[in-house]
Amino acid sequence: MALQYLDAAGTATSAGIFIPRDNLNGLTANSELASGESTITKQCKFLAAFLATFQSTLAANRANSSSLATGLGFALTKGNPIGSGQGRFSQTFIATFTTVFDNTDNTAYPIPVPTAGTSNGKGILKITDIFPDALAVAASGAISEAGVVIPHTDVDMYGAESTTAVDNDTQSRKWFAAVFRMLFDTIPQREAGVTQSALTVKALNEITQYDLADSDTASTNPTTGLSSSELTMLDIYSRSIQFSIEYLINEVTQTFDVRVA
């Protein structure tokens, strides 16, 4: 099953999470999702918009001391633009997510957020914290506006839950990690003379051990929901994924967009 792009109200072809076009930074017109646009163009536009929206929103949340939606176990960096030719530049996003592997029952889950102390609840990240108007849709369900449907079947194999709710923290953080992994696998990298794309470099980096700080499991005001007494039965790992996207500048209109070539 592929991502479903809608340039107007319509019907979901499969159950999944719907993100309205106007919740995605950089997608400025419904026509960008029209059937007349090539699949690779829509894929690259969505990738750039998804990454940019996640990065800017998470950064703003973390700068707000009162926000709980700070995405414990997640990081998404955006590098400085680098010129790649006449009127062109590339920008690199690196998404990192951390997963707990519990050896007592062979389960995997995001680092739990603290449930006590001054950081109580801090670190959640619901789908609606990044995409406020996102919603779960059923197969053949009605959709009232332009946007993109990410089918559950596309991300379940990467660790998302088939019943992902947009306002559930643990399910949402699993879903975000799964979407990053799915986008890496499904959007092709540009290969001159062979494959057109705006994605010029992608890299799935090795899994590395994540080292907790003392504050993460402190008896007073811990910064995670993990207890020091359970650490011997847990393995915690991080993985990062790199996406480098090329953009084309239109000097006449003073705008820019992904460059598929």
Tab-separated table of C-alpha atoms in Angstrom:
chain	number	residue	atom	x	y	z
A	1	MET	CA	0.000	0.000	0.000
A	2	ALA	CA	1.315	3.471	-0.916
A	3	LEU	CA	0.765	6.911	0.547
A	4	GLN	CA	-2.521	8.372	-0.655
A	5	TYR	CA	-2.462	11.972	-1.864
A	6	LEU	CA	-5.700	13.958	-2.034
A	7	ASP	CA	-5.967	17.417	-3.605
A	8	ALA	CA	-9.562	17.788	-2.385
A	9	ALA	CA	-12.127	16.040	-0.190
A	10	GLY	CA	-12.369	12.340	-0.916
A	11	THR	CA	-12.335	8.819	0.492
A	12	ALA	CA	-9.527	6.904	2.164
A	13	THR	CA	-8.494	3.852	0.172
A	14	SER	CA	-7.198	2.189	3.342
A	15	ALA	CA	-7.202	2.763	7.082
A	16	GLY	CA	-4.472	5.061	8.329
A	17	ILE	CA	-3.528	8.479	9.645
A	18	PHE	CA	-4.643	11.481	7.600
A	19	ILE	CA	-2.582	14.685	7.727
A	20	PRO	CA	-4.237	17.758	6.179
A	21	ARG	CA	-2.182	19.588	3.574
A	22	ASP	CA	-2.268	22.834	5.563
A	23	ASN	CA	-0.623	21.064	8.540
A	24	LEU	CA	2.476	20.351	6.413
A	25	ASN	CA	5.021	23.175	6.179
A	26	GLY	CA	5.903	24.005	2.597
A	27	LEU	CA	2.840	22.487	0.949
A	28	THR	CA	1.146	25.721	0.004
A	29	ALA	CA	-1.451	24.612	-2.564
A	30	ASN	CA	-3.780	21.625	-2.883
A	31	SER	CA	-2.661	21.242	-6.495
A	32	GLU	CA	0.724	20.000	-5.263
A	33	LEU	CA	-1.046	16.754	-4.336
A	34	ALA	CA	-3.005	16.411	-7.587
A	35	SER	CA	-2.992	13.245	-9.679
A	36	GLY	CA	-1.251	15.171	-12.463
A	37	GLU	CA	1.876	15.513	-10.307
A	38	SER	CA	4.333	12.623	-10.566
A	39	THR	CA	4.503	10.198	-7.664
A	40	ILE	CA	8.157	10.984	-6.997
A	41	THR	CA	7.433	14.723	-6.878
A	42	LYS	CA	4.658	14.184	-4.342
A	43	GLN	CA	6.824	11.801	-2.344
A	44	CYS	CA	9.660	14.319	-2.141
A	45	LYS	CA	7.342	17.227	-1.321
A	46	PHE	CA	5.750	15.199	1.459
A	47	LEU	CA	9.117	14.051	2.826
A	48	ALA	CA	10.429	17.624	2.965
A	49	ALA	CA	7.209	18.907	4.526
A	50	PHE	CA	6.988	16.106	7.110
A	51	LEU	CA	10.595	16.604	8.229
A	52	ALA	CA	10.401	20.407	8.302
A	53	THR	CA	7.159	20.406	10.284
A	54	PHE	CA	8.422	17.856	12.803
A	55	GLN	CA	11.732	19.665	13.280
A	56	SER	CA	10.331	23.173	13.705
A	57	THR	CA	7.452	22.139	15.963
A	58	LEU	CA	9.590	19.975	18.235
A	59	ALA	CA	12.188	22.762	18.521
A	60	ALA	CA	9.482	25.257	19.468
A	61	ASN	CA	8.040	22.881	22.067
A	62	ARG	CA	11.448	22.355	23.647
A	63	ALA	CA	12.032	26.103	23.788
A	64	ASN	CA	8.771	26.473	25.723
A	65	SER	CA	9.490	25.511	29.337
A	66	SER	CA	5.806	24.841	30.021
A	67	SER	CA	5.340	22.413	27.124
A	68	LEU	CA	5.098	18.710	27.892
A	69	ALA	CA	5.298	17.711	24.207
A	70	THR	CA	9.081	17.580	23.987
A	71	GLY	CA	9.434	14.153	22.357
A	72	LEU	CA	11.488	12.132	24.851
A	73	GLY	CA	13.845	9.891	22.908
A	74	PHE	CA	13.543	11.838	19.651
A	75	ALA	CA	15.787	14.322	17.892
A	76	LEU	CA	15.528	15.862	14.445
A	77	THR	CA	18.255	18.232	13.314
A	78	LYS	CA	18.198	20.431	10.220
A	79	GLY	CA	21.549	21.409	8.765
A	80	ASN	CA	22.426	24.715	7.180
A	81	PRO	CA	21.630	25.019	3.460
A	82	ILE	CA	24.561	24.195	1.182
A	83	GLY	CA	24.734	25.435	-2.394
A	84	SER	CA	24.569	22.591	-4.892
A	85	GLY	CA	24.487	24.511	-8.182
A	86	GLN	CA	23.063	27.583	-9.878
A	87	GLY	CA	19.942	28.547	-7.914
A	88	ARG	CA	20.026	25.284	-5.966
A	89	PHE	CA	20.778	24.220	-2.412
A	90	SER	CA	20.684	21.032	-0.351
A	91	GLN	CA	19.592	20.608	3.244
A	92	THR	CA	20.188	17.605	5.474
A	93	PHE	CA	17.797	16.346	8.131
A	94	ILE	CA	18.904	13.722	10.648
A	95	ALA	CA	16.179	11.950	12.601
A	96	THR	CA	17.172	9.997	15.706
A	97	PHE	CA	14.898	7.850	17.824
A	98	THR	CA	15.550	5.761	20.909
A	99	THR	CA	13.880	2.458	21.789
A	100	VAL	CA	13.791	0.395	24.982
A	101	PHE	CA	14.080	-3.378	24.566
A	102	ASP	CA	12.649	-5.174	27.582
A	103	ASN	CA	14.186	-8.617	28.062
A	104	THR	CA	11.570	-9.676	30.594
A	105	ASP	CA	8.851	-9.999	27.960
A	106	ASN	CA	10.676	-9.336	24.647
A	107	THR	CA	8.851	-6.080	23.991
A	108	ALA	CA	10.099	-2.805	22.515
A	109	TYR	CA	8.752	0.647	23.313
A	110	PRO	CA	9.743	4.327	23.508
A	111	ILE	CA	11.417	5.606	26.659
A	112	PRO	CA	8.503	6.125	29.073
A	113	VAL	CA	7.902	9.660	30.272
A	114	PRO	CA	8.242	10.441	34.004
A	115	THR	CA	5.100	10.041	36.091
A	116	ALA	CA	6.244	11.922	39.191
A	117	GLY	CA	8.264	14.934	40.251
A	118	THR	CA	8.854	18.233	38.530
A	119	SER	CA	9.098	16.560	35.104
A	120	ASN	CA	5.856	14.645	35.479
A	121	GLY	CA	4.463	14.026	31.987
A	122	LYS	CA	7.253	15.866	30.189
A	123	GLY	CA	8.434	14.173	27.022
A	124	ILE	CA	5.177	13.093	25.450
A	125	LEU	CA	4.691	13.539	21.726
A	126	LYS	CA	1.297	12.878	20.186
A	127	ILE	CA	0.689	12.995	16.448
A	128	THR	CA	-1.588	15.972	17.064
A	129	ASP	CA	1.252	17.837	18.782
A	130	ILE	CA	2.997	17.987	15.388
A	131	PHE	CA	-0.023	17.880	13.078
A	132	PRO	CA	-2.917	19.454	15.036
A	133	ASP	CA	-5.679	18.400	12.632
A	134	ALA	CA	-4.479	14.861	11.934
A	135	LEU	CA	-6.999	12.091	12.411
A	136	ALA	CA	-7.346	8.341	12.121
A	137	VAL	CA	-9.452	7.294	9.146
A	138	ALA	CA	-11.032	3.966	8.324
A	139	ALA	CA	-10.869	2.284	4.945
A	140	SER	CA	-13.466	3.986	2.717
A	141	GLY	CA	-13.799	6.694	5.351
A	142	ALA	CA	-14.701	10.224	4.274
A	143	ILE	CA	-11.986	12.899	4.181
A	144	SER	CA	-13.088	16.518	4.124
A	145	GLU	CA	-10.009	18.274	2.720
A	146	ALA	CA	-6.733	17.896	0.840
A	147	GLY	CA	-3.904	16.024	2.501
A	148	VAL	CA	-2.003	12.751	2.767
A	149	VAL	CA	-3.042	9.394	4.202
A	150	ILE	CA	-0.303	7.206	5.678
A	151	PRO	CA	-1.812	3.700	5.680
A	152	HIS	CA	-1.416	1.646	8.835
A	153	THR	CA	-0.201	-1.251	6.689
A	154	ASP	CA	2.758	0.865	5.526
A	155	VAL	CA	4.095	1.462	9.031
A	156	ASP	CA	2.924	-1.513	11.099
A	157	MET	CA	5.864	-3.589	9.863
A	158	TYR	CA	8.233	-0.973	11.313
A	159	GLY	CA	6.814	-1.145	14.830
A	160	ALA	CA	3.743	1.082	14.756
A	161	GLU	CA	0.509	-0.187	16.259
A	162	SER	CA	-2.347	-1.008	13.922
A	163	THR	CA	-4.721	0.880	16.217
A	164	THR	CA	-2.588	4.022	16.476
A	165	ALA	CA	-4.559	6.918	17.971
A	166	VAL	CA	-3.456	10.451	17.090
A	167	ASP	CA	-3.801	11.590	20.713
A	168	ASN	CA	-2.011	8.660	22.372
A	169	ASP	CA	1.579	9.413	23.364
A	170	THR	CA	3.166	5.952	23.337
A	171	GLN	CA	1.386	4.884	20.169
A	172	SER	CA	2.279	8.177	18.484
A	173	ARG	CA	5.979	7.954	19.318
A	174	LYS	CA	6.053	4.402	17.925
A	175	TRP	CA	4.288	5.732	14.833
A	176	PHE	CA	6.760	8.585	14.271
A	177	ALA	CA	9.736	6.203	14.496
A	178	ALA	CA	8.007	3.832	12.075
A	179	VAL	CA	7.213	6.620	9.607
A	180	PHE	CA	10.846	7.802	9.485
A	181	ARG	CA	11.900	4.222	8.745
A	182	MET	CA	9.171	3.741	6.141
A	183	LEU	CA	10.057	6.973	4.341
A	184	PHE	CA	13.672	5.846	4.156
A	185	ASP	CA	12.684	2.580	2.504
A	186	THR	CA	10.025	3.863	0.118
A	187	ILE	CA	11.379	7.143	-1.275
A	188	PRO	CA	14.171	6.495	-3.766
A	189	GLN	CA	17.483	8.307	-3.781
A	190	ARG	CA	18.497	10.167	-6.930
A	191	GLU	CA	20.750	8.231	-9.264
A	192	ALA	CA	21.904	10.215	-12.289
A	193	GLY	CA	20.475	8.821	-15.502
A	194	VAL	CA	18.559	6.129	-13.622
A	195	THR	CA	16.289	7.469	-10.869
A	196	GLN	CA	14.820	10.933	-10.557
A	197	SER	CA	14.384	12.302	-7.047
A	198	ALA	CA	14.944	15.363	-4.851
A	199	LEU	CA	16.400	13.032	-2.222
A	200	THR	CA	20.103	13.165	-3.049
A	201	VAL	CA	21.455	11.218	-0.061
A	202	LYS	CA	19.843	8.889	2.433
A	203	ALA	CA	21.569	6.824	5.078
A	204	LEU	CA	20.355	4.378	7.699
A	205	ASN	CA	22.976	4.505	10.415
A	206	GLU	CA	23.981	1.683	12.727
A	207	ILE	CA	22.160	1.059	15.976
A	208	THR	CA	24.101	2.414	18.952
A	209	GLN	CA	23.744	1.942	22.680
A	210	TYR	CA	21.960	4.779	24.470
A	211	ASP	CA	23.492	5.738	27.802
A	212	LEU	CA	21.105	7.084	30.401
A	213	ALA	CA	22.120	10.026	32.559
A	214	ASP	CA	21.851	9.736	36.340
A	215	SER	CA	18.956	12.200	36.249
A	216	ASP	CA	16.960	9.880	34.004
A	217	THR	CA	16.366	7.412	36.833
A	218	ALA	CA	16.857	9.657	39.858
A	219	SER	CA	14.731	8.800	42.899
A	220	THR	CA	13.606	12.435	43.052
A	221	ASN	CA	12.435	14.311	39.960
A	222	PRO	CA	13.472	11.705	37.367
A	223	THR	CA	13.506	12.794	33.723
A	224	THR	CA	12.220	9.446	32.412
A	225	GLY	CA	9.714	6.883	33.603
A	226	LEU	CA	12.427	4.254	33.995
A	227	SER	CA	13.513	2.946	37.375
A	228	SER	CA	17.136	2.191	38.217
A	229	SER	CA	16.014	-1.173	39.616
A	230	GLU	CA	14.855	-2.403	36.186
A	231	LEU	CA	17.857	-1.330	34.120
A	232	THR	CA	19.584	-4.710	34.301
A	233	MET	CA	16.718	-6.185	32.280
A	234	LEU	CA	16.613	-3.429	29.676
A	235	ASP	CA	18.652	-2.621	26.597
A	236	ILE	CA	18.280	0.885	25.175
A	237	TYR	CA	19.392	1.735	21.662
A	238	SER	CA	19.289	4.704	19.304
A	239	ARG	CA	19.273	4.861	15.526
A	240	SER	CA	19.530	7.817	13.193
A	241	ILE	CA	18.426	8.272	9.596
A	242	GLN	CA	19.776	10.943	7.244
A	243	PHE	CA	17.770	12.590	4.483
A	244	SER	CA	19.456	15.169	2.213
A	245	ILE	CA	17.027	17.040	-0.033
A	246	GLU	CA	17.814	19.379	-2.915
A	247	TYR	CA	15.734	22.511	-3.504
A	248	LEU	CA	15.438	24.874	-6.458
A	249	ILE	CA	15.159	28.630	-5.923
A	250	ASN	CA	12.841	30.670	-8.133
A	251	GLU	CA	14.359	34.142	-8.084
A	252	VAL	CA	11.412	35.676	-9.934
A	253	THR	CA	8.777	34.608	-7.404
A	254	GLN	CA	11.194	34.532	-4.442
A	255	THR	CA	10.120	30.975	-3.608
A	256	PHE	CA	11.766	27.561	-3.508
A	257	ASP	CA	10.637	23.967	-3.876
A	258	VAL	CA	12.102	20.472	-4.007
A	259	ARG	CA	14.098	19.806	-7.163
A	260	VAL	CA	13.308	16.449	-8.711
A	261	ALA	CA	15.972	15.656	-11.296
